[in-house]
């Protein structure tokens, strides 16, 4: 495995240098072209290249048909993705304000991709090449594959396959489905004939075309008319997202039928190794003189696994990557690390070795690998499953081997440690190894909240579990003579959280002597249980009604309570405390959150 010297073609001149008259596939992406395995367009394009297909890339095309025509018409199909992020999340904050930057664009400049990029790019292709086959995929397609709540328009939208008028949708991690699609196209089949490929959604006009084994979910119109019906339909999607026990689904709408086949099977260790050892240049395209900021976060990090069985309600990973853990081998990670050591700007620090959850290296139990994840329960919530086996020895062995490589000074972990899972491992000594060798002074953790009812909605363990871990981490760091700190991460305004729950969190932070520098508002993105809660006002798993802090002003007050020491939050904190009748927390005492204004006139002026 060695870095490639050439990026994939982006124009006709590149094609000519390779002796190509046409591309087999043209990948259109909402991200700048960074030839690194952490960028989906590069990973899938290099994967197809390894199967002997000719692939070109059009990154961030302008809003005109000529921009998607620069490589001509592909021999087989256009592949379209919004990029590593949903384009609406990329463009707007949780309060629907435009973002000022885009880490996936040259120079970090915003505005290089359109809103709802998948649909916009497909429209351009249809104008330039009306009959060209189109395959859509990536996170935007995956989380919008059937009816979904759209936070930005505050409506329920149908499958993006129907809105974008593409031929087929690939959801989840797309290598298996894409390889099968490519093979069949090369054999002369059309995309309209491909109705049995795992990990895809296809469309049809007649009900009689739907396979008999499909589970019928309520129609889009039925879901739109009744939020409870949407909750039931979403739960069916959520519980049929496992490759071993998930059934195919069919959903009707006024635009036709969207049929979701069962998820693609996980990649083996050998397949995942091969994917990450393809000849990437590991840099942005040379035409980007300002660079692409997102690369700096991953350039000297190693992806060791995929999937997450944590299944937090607000996270789309279980819906996109799945709950099955797919892990790379130690040998493959060592080979990739050796390449990092040869790079001229490598300083001896591997910033991260992980995946969605760094310390998940295998499925939690044998059953998951044999018959699939449990449909009606989660592995770690509300309490760890008795069948769950927590083990860190293999991960520790990998970290030790990486640290021993010539040229490597330190190997850190920053992609997220699941602290409740770590506490279950009483044998391996991972906490000691973590504290001693793999923390750069601060370890980020994600308790998310402290209120029992909010944590229950989030699918997170009780705050006492996090406090147990914090004390163990601090005690171990002290024993080792190291000054290291836990930096906890919290979310405000999640379903179930009212002002009282936000105040409960604020008082916990006061007592802990910690106020976070950054606060995260809950963001209702498609494909999560929490977004379903936000839209319906109920927990779909229990039918329990939940308080939903949907107004912008209340969301601002909850976020202000989370950062009550910031001067700019003073007026909002006072307003929240007065609303709750907790004026006792306004003052100069040790338990007060905020000082009072010196006069009623100034208070009124500030609050305005």
Coordinates of C-alpha atoms in Angstrom, one line a residue:
X1 CA 0.0 0.0 0.0
X2 CA 1.5 3.3 -1.1
X3 CA 0.0 6.7 -1.7
X4 CA -1.0 7.4 -5.2
X5 CA 0.8 10.1 -7.2
X6 CA -2.3 11.1 -9.2
X7 CA -5.7 12.2 -8.1
X8 CA -8.7 10.9 -10.1
X9 CA -9.7 12.9 -13.3
X10 CA -11.6 16.1 -12.8
X11 CA -11.5 17.4 -16.4
X12 CA -11.0 16.3 -20.0
X13 CA -7.3 17.0 -19.8
X14 CA -6.9 14.5 -16.9
X15 CA -8.9 12.0 -19.0
X16 CA -6.7 12.5 -22.0
X17 CA -3.5 11.9 -19.9
X18 CA -4.9 8.6 -19.0
X19 CA -6.0 7.8 -22.5
X20 CA -9.7 7.8 -21.7
X21 CA -12.4 8.8 -24.1
X22 CA -15.1 8.5 -21.5
X23 CA -15.6 7.6 -17.8
X24 CA -17.5 4.5 -16.7
X25 CA -18.8 6.4 -13.7
X26 CA -18.8 10.1 -12.8
X27 CA -19.0 10.9 -9.1
X28 CA -20.6 14.3 -8.3
X29 CA -20.0 15.4 -4.7
X30 CA -21.0 18.4 -2.6
X31 CA -17.6 18.3 -0.9
X32 CA -14.3 19.5 -2.4
X33 CA -12.2 16.6 -3.8
X34 CA -10.0 15.3 -1.0
X35 CA -8.4 12.0 -1.9
X36 CA -8.5 10.5 1.5
X37 CA -10.5 7.5 2.8
X38 CA -12.4 9.7 5.3
X39 CA -14.1 11.4 2.4
X40 CA -16.9 9.3 0.9
X41 CA -16.5 10.4 -2.7
X42 CA -12.8 9.4 -2.7
X43 CA -13.3 6.1 -0.9
X44 CA -16.1 4.9 -3.2
X45 CA -14.4 6.2 -6.4
X46 CA -11.1 4.4 -5.5
X47 CA -13.1 1.3 -4.6
X48 CA -14.6 1.3 -8.1
X49 CA -11.2 2.0 -9.6
X50 CA -9.9 -1.1 -7.8
X51 CA -12.5 -3.1 -9.7
X52 CA -11.1 -1.8 -13.0
X53 CA -13.7 0.9 -13.6
X54 CA -12.8 4.3 -14.9
X55 CA -14.0 7.0 -12.5
X56 CA -14.0 10.7 -12.7
X57 CA -15.0 13.3 -10.0
X58 CA -16.9 16.5 -10.3
X59 CA -16.6 18.3 -7.0
X60 CA -19.0 21.1 -6.0
X61 CA -20.3 21.9 -9.5
X62 CA -21.9 25.3 -10.0
X63 CA -25.6 25.6 -10.5
X64 CA -25.8 25.1 -14.3
X65 CA -26.0 22.0 -16.6
X66 CA -22.6 22.8 -18.1
X67 CA -20.9 22.2 -14.7
X68 CA -22.0 18.6 -14.6
X69 CA -21.0 18.1 -18.3
X70 CA -17.2 18.7 -18.0
X71 CA -16.4 15.0 -18.2
X72 CA -19.1 14.2 -20.7
X73 CA -21.7 11.5 -20.2
X74 CA -20.5 8.4 -18.3
X75 CA -20.6 5.0 -19.9
X76 CA -22.7 3.5 -17.1
X77 CA -24.0 6.1 -14.5
X78 CA -23.7 9.3 -12.5
X79 CA -23.1 8.7 -8.8
X80 CA -24.4 11.6 -6.7
X81 CA -23.8 12.5 -3.1
X82 CA -24.2 15.7 -1.1
X83 CA -20.9 15.0 0.6
X84 CA -19.9 13.8 4.1
X85 CA -22.7 15.9 5.7
X86 CA -26.3 16.5 4.9
X87 CA -26.3 19.7 2.9
X88 CA -28.9 21.4 5.1
X89 CA -26.9 20.5 8.3
X90 CA -23.8 21.8 6.5
X91 CA -25.5 25.1 5.7
X92 CA -27.5 25.9 8.8
X93 CA -27.1 25.9 12.6
X94 CA -29.6 24.2 14.9
X95 CA -31.4 27.6 15.1
X96 CA -31.6 27.7 11.3
X97 CA -29.1 30.4 10.9
X98 CA -26.7 30.3 8.0
X99 CA -23.2 29.0 8.9
X100 CA -20.3 31.3 8.1
X101 CA -17.9 28.5 7.1
X102 CA -17.8 25.0 5.5
X103 CA -14.9 22.8 6.5
X104 CA -15.4 20.6 3.4
X105 CA -14.9 23.4 1.0
X106 CA -11.7 25.1 -0.2
X107 CA -10.5 27.7 2.3
X108 CA -13.4 26.8 4.5
X109 CA -15.7 29.1 2.5
X110 CA -19.4 28.6 2.7
X111 CA -21.8 28.6 -0.2
X112 CA -20.0 26.1 -2.5
X113 CA -22.9 23.7 -2.6
X114 CA -26.7 24.2 -2.9
X115 CA -29.4 23.5 -0.3
X116 CA -30.8 20.0 -0.7
X117 CA -27.7 19.2 -2.9
X118 CA -28.8 15.7 -4.0
X119 CA -32.0 17.0 -5.6
X120 CA -30.2 20.0 -7.1
X121 CA -27.5 17.9 -8.7
X122 CA -29.9 15.4 -10.1
X123 CA -31.9 18.2 -11.7
X124 CA -28.7 19.5 -13.4
X125 CA -27.9 16.1 -14.7
X126 CA -31.4 15.6 -16.1
X127 CA -31.1 19.0 -17.9
X128 CA -27.7 18.1 -19.4
X129 CA -28.3 14.3 -20.0
X130 CA -32.1 13.6 -19.8
X131 CA -31.7 9.8 -20.0
X132 CA -28.5 9.3 -18.1
X133 CA -28.7 6.7 -15.2
X134 CA -28.4 8.3 -11.8
X135 CA -27.5 6.5 -8.5
X136 CA -27.8 8.6 -5.3
X137 CA -26.2 7.8 -2.0
X138 CA -24.3 9.1 1.0
X139 CA -25.7 10.5 4.3
X140 CA -28.3 12.8 2.8
X141 CA -29.8 9.9 0.8
X142 CA -29.4 7.3 3.5
X143 CA -31.3 9.3 6.2
X144 CA -34.0 10.4 3.8
X145 CA -34.6 7.1 2.1
X146 CA -38.3 6.9 3.1
X147 CA -40.7 9.5 4.5
X148 CA -38.8 11.8 6.9
X149 CA -39.3 14.9 9.0
X150 CA -37.6 17.9 7.5
X151 CA -36.7 20.4 10.2
X152 CA -35.8 23.2 7.9
X153 CA -39.2 23.3 6.1
X154 CA -41.0 21.9 9.1
X155 CA -42.8 19.4 6.9
X156 CA -42.9 15.7 6.3
X157 CA -41.1 14.9 3.0
X158 CA -41.4 11.7 0.9
X159 CA -38.4 9.6 0.0
X160 CA -35.7 11.7 -1.6
X161 CA -35.5 9.0 -4.3
X162 CA -38.8 10.3 -5.6
X163 CA -38.1 14.0 -5.1
X164 CA -34.7 13.8 -6.8
X165 CA -36.1 11.6 -9.6
X166 CA -33.0 9.4 -9.5
X167 CA -33.1 5.8 -10.6
X168 CA -31.9 4.0 -7.5
X169 CA -30.8 5.0 -4.0
X170 CA -27.9 3.4 -2.1
X171 CA -28.2 3.7 1.7
X172 CA -25.8 2.9 4.5
X173 CA -22.2 2.2 3.7
X174 CA -22.4 1.6 0.0
X175 CA -19.5 -0.6 -1.2
X176 CA -21.4 -3.8 -1.6
X177 CA -24.4 -2.3 -3.3
X178 CA -22.3 -0.1 -5.6
X179 CA -20.1 -3.0 -6.7
X180 CA -23.2 -5.1 -7.6
X181 CA -24.8 -2.1 -9.4
X182 CA -21.5 -1.6 -11.4
X183 CA -21.2 -5.2 -12.3
X184 CA -24.8 -5.5 -13.6
X185 CA -24.5 -2.2 -15.5
X186 CA -21.4 -3.6 -17.2
X187 CA -23.3 -6.7 -18.1
X188 CA -26.0 -4.7 -19.8
X189 CA -28.7 -4.4 -17.2
X190 CA -30.5 -1.1 -16.6
X191 CA -30.9 0.4 -13.1
X192 CA -34.7 -0.2 -13.5
X193 CA -34.0 -3.9 -13.6
X194 CA -32.1 -3.9 -10.3
X195 CA -34.7 -4.6 -7.7
X196 CA -33.1 -7.2 -5.5
X197 CA -29.8 -5.5 -4.4
X198 CA -29.4 -5.2 -0.6
X199 CA -28.8 -1.7 0.7
X200 CA -30.8 0.0 -2.0
X201 CA -34.2 1.7 -2.5
X202 CA -36.0 1.5 -5.8
X203 CA -39.2 2.9 -7.1
X204 CA -42.1 1.6 -9.1
X205 CA -45.5 2.9 -10.2
X206 CA -47.7 -0.2 -9.6
X207 CA -48.5 -1.9 -6.4
X208 CA -48.4 -5.3 -8.1
X209 CA -44.6 -4.8 -8.7
X210 CA -43.9 -4.8 -4.9
X211 CA -42.4 -8.2 -3.7
X212 CA -44.7 -10.3 -1.5
X213 CA -42.1 -10.4 1.3
X214 CA -42.1 -6.6 1.8
X215 CA -43.5 -5.2 5.1
X216 CA -46.0 -2.5 4.1
X217 CA -45.7 0.7 6.1
X218 CA -48.3 3.5 6.2
X219 CA -48.4 5.6 3.1
X220 CA -46.6 9.0 3.0
X221 CA -50.0 10.7 2.9
X222 CA -51.2 8.8 5.9
X223 CA -48.1 9.7 7.8
X224 CA -48.5 13.3 6.9
X225 CA -52.1 13.4 8.1
X226 CA -51.3 11.9 11.5
X227 CA -48.1 12.3 13.5
X228 CA -48.8 9.2 15.5
X229 CA -48.8 7.2 12.2
X230 CA -45.5 8.7 11.3
X231 CA -44.1 7.6 14.6
X232 CA -45.3 4.1 14.0
X233 CA -43.9 4.1 10.5
X234 CA -40.5 5.4 11.6
X235 CA -40.3 2.7 14.3
X236 CA -40.8 0.1 11.6
X237 CA -38.0 1.6 9.7
X238 CA -35.8 1.8 12.8
X239 CA -36.4 -1.8 13.8
X240 CA -35.8 -3.2 10.3
X241 CA -32.4 -1.6 9.9
X242 CA -30.4 -4.7 10.7
X243 CA -28.8 -6.7 7.8
X244 CA -29.6 -10.1 9.4
X245 CA -33.2 -9.6 10.5
X246 CA -34.4 -6.5 8.8
X247 CA -37.3 -7.0 6.4
X248 CA -37.8 -5.2 3.1
X249 CA -40.1 -2.2 3.4
X250 CA -42.6 -0.7 0.9
X251 CA -44.1 2.8 1.2
X252 CA -46.7 4.3 -1.1
X253 CA -47.1 8.0 -1.9
X254 CA -48.8 10.1 -4.6
X255 CA -45.5 10.0 -6.6
X256 CA -45.4 6.2 -6.6
X257 CA -43.9 3.5 -4.4
X258 CA -40.5 3.5 -2.7
X259 CA -39.3 0.0 -1.9
X260 CA -36.4 -0.5 0.5
X261 CA -34.5 -3.7 0.3
X262 CA -32.9 -5.2 3.4
X263 CA -29.6 -3.6 4.4
X264 CA -26.3 -4.7 2.9
X265 CA -24.3 -7.2 4.8
X266 CA -21.3 -5.9 6.8
X267 CA -17.8 -6.0 5.3
X268 CA -15.4 -8.6 6.6
X269 CA -12.1 -7.5 8.2
X270 CA -10.3 -8.4 5.0
X271 CA -12.6 -6.3 2.9
X272 CA -12.4 -3.3 5.2
X273 CA -8.6 -3.5 5.2
X274 CA -8.5 -3.6 1.5
X275 CA -10.8 -0.5 1.3
X276 CA -8.6 1.6 3.5
X277 CA -5.4 0.5 1.8
X278 CA -6.3 1.7 -1.7
X279 CA -3.9 4.2 -3.3
X280 CA -5.2 7.5 -2.0
X281 CA -3.1 10.6 -2.4
X282 CA -4.1 11.6 1.1
X283 CA -4.4 15.2 0.2
X284 CA -6.8 17.7 -1.3
X285 CA -6.7 18.2 -5.1
X286 CA -3.7 20.4 -6.2
X287 CA -6.1 23.0 -7.7
X288 CA -7.2 24.0 -4.1
X289 CA -4.6 26.6 -3.3
X290 CA -6.2 27.4 0.1
X291 CA -6.6 23.8 1.2
X292 CA -9.6 22.1 2.7
X293 CA -9.9 22.4 6.5
X294 CA -11.7 19.1 7.1
X295 CA -8.6 17.2 6.1
X296 CA -6.7 18.5 9.1
X297 CA -9.1 16.7 11.5
X298 CA -8.3 13.3 9.9
X299 CA -5.0 13.5 8.1
X300 CA -3.0 11.8 10.9
X301 CA -5.8 9.7 12.3
X302 CA -6.7 6.1 11.6
X303 CA -10.2 4.7 11.1
X304 CA -10.2 1.3 12.9
X305 CA -13.9 0.4 12.8
X306 CA -17.4 1.1 11.6
X307 CA -20.8 0.8 13.2
X308 CA -22.0 1.5 16.7
X309 CA -24.3 -0.5 19.0
X310 CA -24.6 2.4 21.4
X311 CA -27.7 3.5 19.5
X312 CA -28.2 6.9 21.2
X313 CA -31.6 8.3 20.2
X314 CA -30.2 11.6 18.7
X315 CA -27.5 9.9 16.6
X316 CA -28.1 8.6 13.1
X317 CA -25.2 6.1 13.1
X318 CA -27.3 3.1 13.9
X319 CA -29.6 4.1 11.0
X320 CA -26.8 4.7 8.6
X321 CA -23.7 2.6 9.5
X322 CA -25.7 0.1 11.5
X323 CA -25.1 -1.5 14.9
X324 CA -22.8 -4.3 13.7
X325 CA -19.1 -3.5 14.4
X326 CA -16.8 -4.0 11.4
X327 CA -13.1 -3.7 12.4
X328 CA -9.8 -3.5 10.6
X329 CA -6.9 -5.8 11.5
X330 CA -3.8 -4.7 13.4
X331 CA -1.6 -5.4 10.4
X332 CA -3.6 -3.1 8.2
X333 CA -3.6 -0.3 10.7
X334 CA 0.2 -0.6 11.1
X335 CA 0.7 -0.5 7.4
X336 CA -1.4 2.7 7.2
X337 CA 0.4 4.2 10.2
X338 CA 3.8 3.5 8.5
X339 CA 2.6 5.7 5.5
X340 CA 1.7 8.5 7.9
X341 CA 5.2 8.3 9.3
X342 CA 6.6 8.9 5.8
X343 CA 4.6 12.1 5.2
X344 CA 6.7 15.2 5.4
X345 CA 4.4 17.1 7.8
X346 CA 3.9 14.2 10.3
X347 CA 5.1 15.3 13.7
X348 CA 5.0 11.9 15.4
X349 CA 1.5 12.2 16.7
X350 CA -1.4 9.9 15.6
X351 CA -4.3 12.0 16.7
X352 CA -6.9 9.2 16.8
X353 CA -7.5 5.5 16.3
X354 CA -11.2 4.8 16.3
X355 CA -14.5 4.9 14.6
X356 CA -18.0 6.1 15.6
X357 CA -17.1 4.8 19.1
X358 CA -13.4 4.3 19.6
X359 CA -13.5 1.4 22.1
X360 CA -16.0 -0.7 20.1
X361 CA -14.0 -3.4 18.3
X362 CA -16.4 -6.3 18.1
X363 CA -20.1 -7.0 18.3
X364 CA -21.4 -7.0 21.9
X365 CA -22.6 -10.6 21.8
X366 CA -22.6 -13.7 19.6
X367 CA -26.3 -13.4 18.9
X368 CA -25.9 -10.1 17.0
X369 CA -23.4 -11.8 14.6
X370 CA -25.6 -14.9 14.1
X371 CA -29.2 -13.6 14.0
X372 CA -28.9 -9.8 14.1
X373 CA -29.4 -7.0 16.7
X374 CA -32.4 -7.2 19.0
X375 CA -35.3 -5.2 17.5
X376 CA -36.9 -4.4 20.8
X377 CA -34.0 -3.4 23.0
X378 CA -30.6 -1.7 23.0
X379 CA -27.3 -3.1 24.1
X380 CA -26.4 -0.5 26.7
X381 CA -29.7 1.2 27.6
X382 CA -31.5 1.4 30.0
X383 CA -28.9 -1.0 31.5
X384 CA -26.2 -3.1 29.8
X385 CA -27.6 -6.3 28.4
X386 CA -26.5 -9.4 30.4
X387 CA -25.2 -10.9 27.2
X388 CA -22.9 -8.0 26.4
X389 CA -19.2 -8.8 26.6
X390 CA -16.9 -5.8 27.2
X391 CA -13.4 -6.4 26.0
X392 CA -10.5 -4.0 25.2
X393 CA -7.4 -6.3 25.0
X394 CA -7.3 -6.3 21.2
X395 CA -7.7 -2.5 21.0
X396 CA -4.9 -2.1 23.6
X397 CA -2.7 -4.4 21.6
X398 CA -3.2 -2.3 18.5
X399 CA -2.5 1.0 20.3
X400 CA 0.7 -0.5 21.8
X401 CA 1.9 -1.7 18.5
X402 CA 1.2 1.7 16.8
X403 CA 3.1 3.5 19.6
X404 CA 6.1 1.2 19.0
X405 CA 6.4 2.2 15.4
X406 CA 9.6 4.1 14.5
X407 CA 8.7 7.8 14.1
X408 CA 5.6 7.6 16.3
X409 CA 5.8 9.5 19.6
X410 CA 2.2 9.3 20.9
X411 CA -1.1 7.7 19.9
X412 CA -4.2 9.5 21.2
X413 CA -7.9 8.7 21.2
X414 CA -10.3 11.5 20.6
X415 CA -13.2 10.0 18.6
X416 CA -15.2 9.1 21.6
X417 CA -14.9 6.6 24.4
X418 CA -18.1 4.9 25.5
X419 CA -17.5 5.3 29.3
X420 CA -20.3 2.9 30.4
X421 CA -18.9 0.2 28.2
X422 CA -15.4 0.8 29.5
X423 CA -16.6 0.4 33.1
X424 CA -18.0 -3.0 32.4
X425 CA -14.5 -4.3 31.5
X426 CA -13.0 -5.3 34.8
X427 CA -10.1 -7.4 33.5
X428 CA -8.1 -5.7 30.7
X429 CA -6.7 -2.7 32.5
X430 CA -7.8 -0.4 29.7
X431 CA -8.5 2.6 31.9
X432 CA -4.8 2.5 33.1
X433 CA -3.5 2.3 29.6
X434 CA -5.9 5.0 28.4
X435 CA -4.8 7.4 31.2
X436 CA -1.1 6.6 30.9
X437 CA -0.6 6.7 27.2
X438 CA -3.5 7.9 25.1
X439 CA -4.9 11.2 26.6
X440 CA -3.5 14.5 25.5
X441 CA -4.3 16.2 28.8
X442 CA -8.1 16.2 28.3
X443 CA -10.5 13.4 27.5
X444 CA -13.8 14.3 25.9
X445 CA -16.8 12.3 27.2
X446 CA -20.5 12.6 26.4
X447 CA -22.9 12.3 29.3
X448 CA -25.2 14.7 27.3
X449 CA -27.4 15.7 30.3
X450 CA -28.2 15.0 33.9
X451 CA -32.0 14.8 34.1
X452 CA -33.2 11.2 34.3
X453 CA -36.2 11.9 32.0
X454 CA -34.0 13.6 29.4
X455 CA -31.4 10.9 29.5
X456 CA -34.1 8.3 29.1
X457 CA -35.3 10.0 25.9
X458 CA -31.7 10.2 24.7
X459 CA -31.0 6.5 25.4
X460 CA -28.1 7.4 27.6
X461 CA -27.1 6.0 31.0
X462 CA -27.8 7.8 34.3
X463 CA -25.5 10.6 35.2
X464 CA -24.2 8.5 38.1
X465 CA -22.5 6.2 35.6
X466 CA -20.6 9.1 34.1
X467 CA -19.7 10.4 37.6
X468 CA -18.4 6.9 38.5
X469 CA -16.2 7.0 35.4
X470 CA -15.0 10.5 36.0
X471 CA -13.9 9.7 39.5
X472 CA -12.1 6.5 38.3
X473 CA -10.4 8.5 35.5
X474 CA -9.2 11.2 37.9
X475 CA -8.0 8.7 40.5
X476 CA -6.0 6.8 37.9
X477 CA -4.5 10.0 36.5
X478 CA -3.6 11.1 40.0
X479 CA -2.0 7.7 40.7
X480 CA 0.1 8.1 37.6
X481 CA 1.1 11.6 38.5
X482 CA -0.7 13.1 35.5
X483 CA -2.8 16.3 35.4
X484 CA -5.6 15.2 33.1
X485 CA -9.2 16.3 32.9
X486 CA -12.5 15.1 31.7
X487 CA -14.3 17.5 29.3
X488 CA -17.9 16.5 29.3
X489 CA -20.2 17.3 26.4
X490 CA -23.9 18.3 26.8
X491 CA -26.9 18.9 24.6
X492 CA -29.5 21.5 25.4
X493 CA -33.2 21.5 24.3
X494 CA -33.5 17.8 23.6
X495 CA -37.1 16.4 23.6
X496 CA -38.1 15.9 27.2
X497 CA -36.1 18.9 28.4
X498 CA -38.0 21.9 29.7
X499 CA -36.5 24.8 31.6
X500 CA -36.6 22.9 34.8
X501 CA -34.5 20.1 33.3
X502 CA -32.1 22.8 31.8
X503 CA -31.8 24.4 35.3
X504 CA -31.1 20.9 36.8
X505 CA -28.1 20.7 34.4
X506 CA -27.0 24.2 35.2
X507 CA -26.9 23.5 38.9
X508 CA -25.0 20.2 38.3
X509 CA -22.4 22.2 36.3
X510 CA -22.2 24.8 39.1
X511 CA -21.6 22.1 41.7
X512 CA -19.0 20.5 39.5
X513 CA -17.2 23.8 39.0
X514 CA -17.4 23.3 35.2
X515 CA -19.1 25.4 32.5
X516 CA -18.6 24.2 28.9
X517 CA -17.0 26.6 26.4
X518 CA -19.3 25.4 23.7
X519 CA -23.0 24.4 24.0
X520 CA -24.8 22.2 21.5
X521 CA -28.4 22.7 20.8
X522 CA -30.3 19.5 19.8
X523 CA -30.5 19.4 16.0
X524 CA -33.5 17.4 14.6
X525 CA -31.9 15.8 11.6
X526 CA -33.6 13.0 9.5
X527 CA -33.2 9.4 10.5
X528 CA -33.0 9.7 14.3
X529 CA -35.4 8.6 17.1
X530 CA -35.0 12.0 18.7
X531 CA -36.1 13.8 15.5
X532 CA -39.2 11.6 15.5
X533 CA -39.8 12.6 19.1
X534 CA -39.4 16.3 18.2
X535 CA -41.9 16.1 15.4
X536 CA -44.5 13.9 17.0
X537 CA -44.2 15.0 20.7
X538 CA -43.9 11.3 21.7
X539 CA -41.3 8.7 22.2
X540 CA -42.2 6.2 19.4
X541 CA -40.8 3.2 21.4
X542 CA -43.1 3.9 24.4
X543 CA -45.8 6.2 23.1
X544 CA -45.0 8.4 26.1
X545 CA -45.7 12.1 25.5
X546 CA -42.7 14.3 25.8
X547 CA -42.3 18.0 26.3
X548 CA -40.8 19.6 23.2
X549 CA -38.8 22.8 23.5
X550 CA -39.5 23.9 19.9
X551 CA -39.6 27.7 20.2
X552 CA -36.4 29.6 19.3
X553 CA -36.6 31.7 22.5
X554 CA -36.9 28.8 24.9
X555 CA -34.1 26.9 23.1
X556 CA -32.0 30.0 23.6
X557 CA -32.8 30.1 27.3
X558 CA -31.9 26.5 27.7
X559 CA -28.6 27.0 25.9
X560 CA -27.9 30.1 28.1
X561 CA -28.5 28.1 31.3
X562 CA -25.9 25.6 30.0
X563 CA -23.4 28.5 29.7
X564 CA -24.7 30.6 32.6
X565 CA -21.3 32.3 33.3
X566 CA -21.0 34.0 29.9
X567 CA -21.9 37.7 30.2
X568 CA -23.8 37.7 26.9
X569 CA -26.2 35.1 28.4
X570 CA -27.0 37.0 31.6
X571 CA -30.3 38.4 30.5
X572 CA -31.6 35.1 29.2
X573 CA -30.5 33.3 32.4
X574 CA -32.3 35.9 34.6
X575 CA -35.4 35.5 32.4
X576 CA -35.3 31.7 32.7
X577 CA -34.9 31.8 36.5
X578 CA -37.7 34.3 36.9
X579 CA -39.9 32.2 34.7
X580 CA -39.2 29.2 37.0
X581 CA -39.7 31.3 40.2
X582 CA -36.0 30.7 41.1
X583 CA -35.0 34.2 42.0
X584 CA -33.0 32.6 44.8
X585 CA -30.4 31.8 42.2
X586 CA -30.0 35.4 41.2
X587 CA -27.5 37.1 43.4
X588 CA -23.9 37.0 44.7
X589 CA -24.1 33.9 46.9
X590 CA -22.0 30.8 46.2
X591 CA -25.0 28.9 44.9
X592 CA -26.3 31.7 42.6
X593 CA -26.0 31.3 38.9
X594 CA -26.0 35.0 37.9
X595 CA -25.7 38.4 39.5
X596 CA -28.7 40.7 39.5
X597 CA -28.8 43.9 37.5
X598 CA -28.3 47.0 39.6
X599 CA -31.6 48.5 38.7
X600 CA -35.0 47.4 37.3
X601 CA -34.6 49.9 34.4
X602 CA -31.3 48.3 33.3
X603 CA -32.8 44.8 33.6
X604 CA -35.6 45.7 31.3
X605 CA -33.3 47.3 28.9
X606 CA -31.0 44.3 28.8
X607 CA -33.8 41.9 28.4
X608 CA -35.1 43.7 25.4

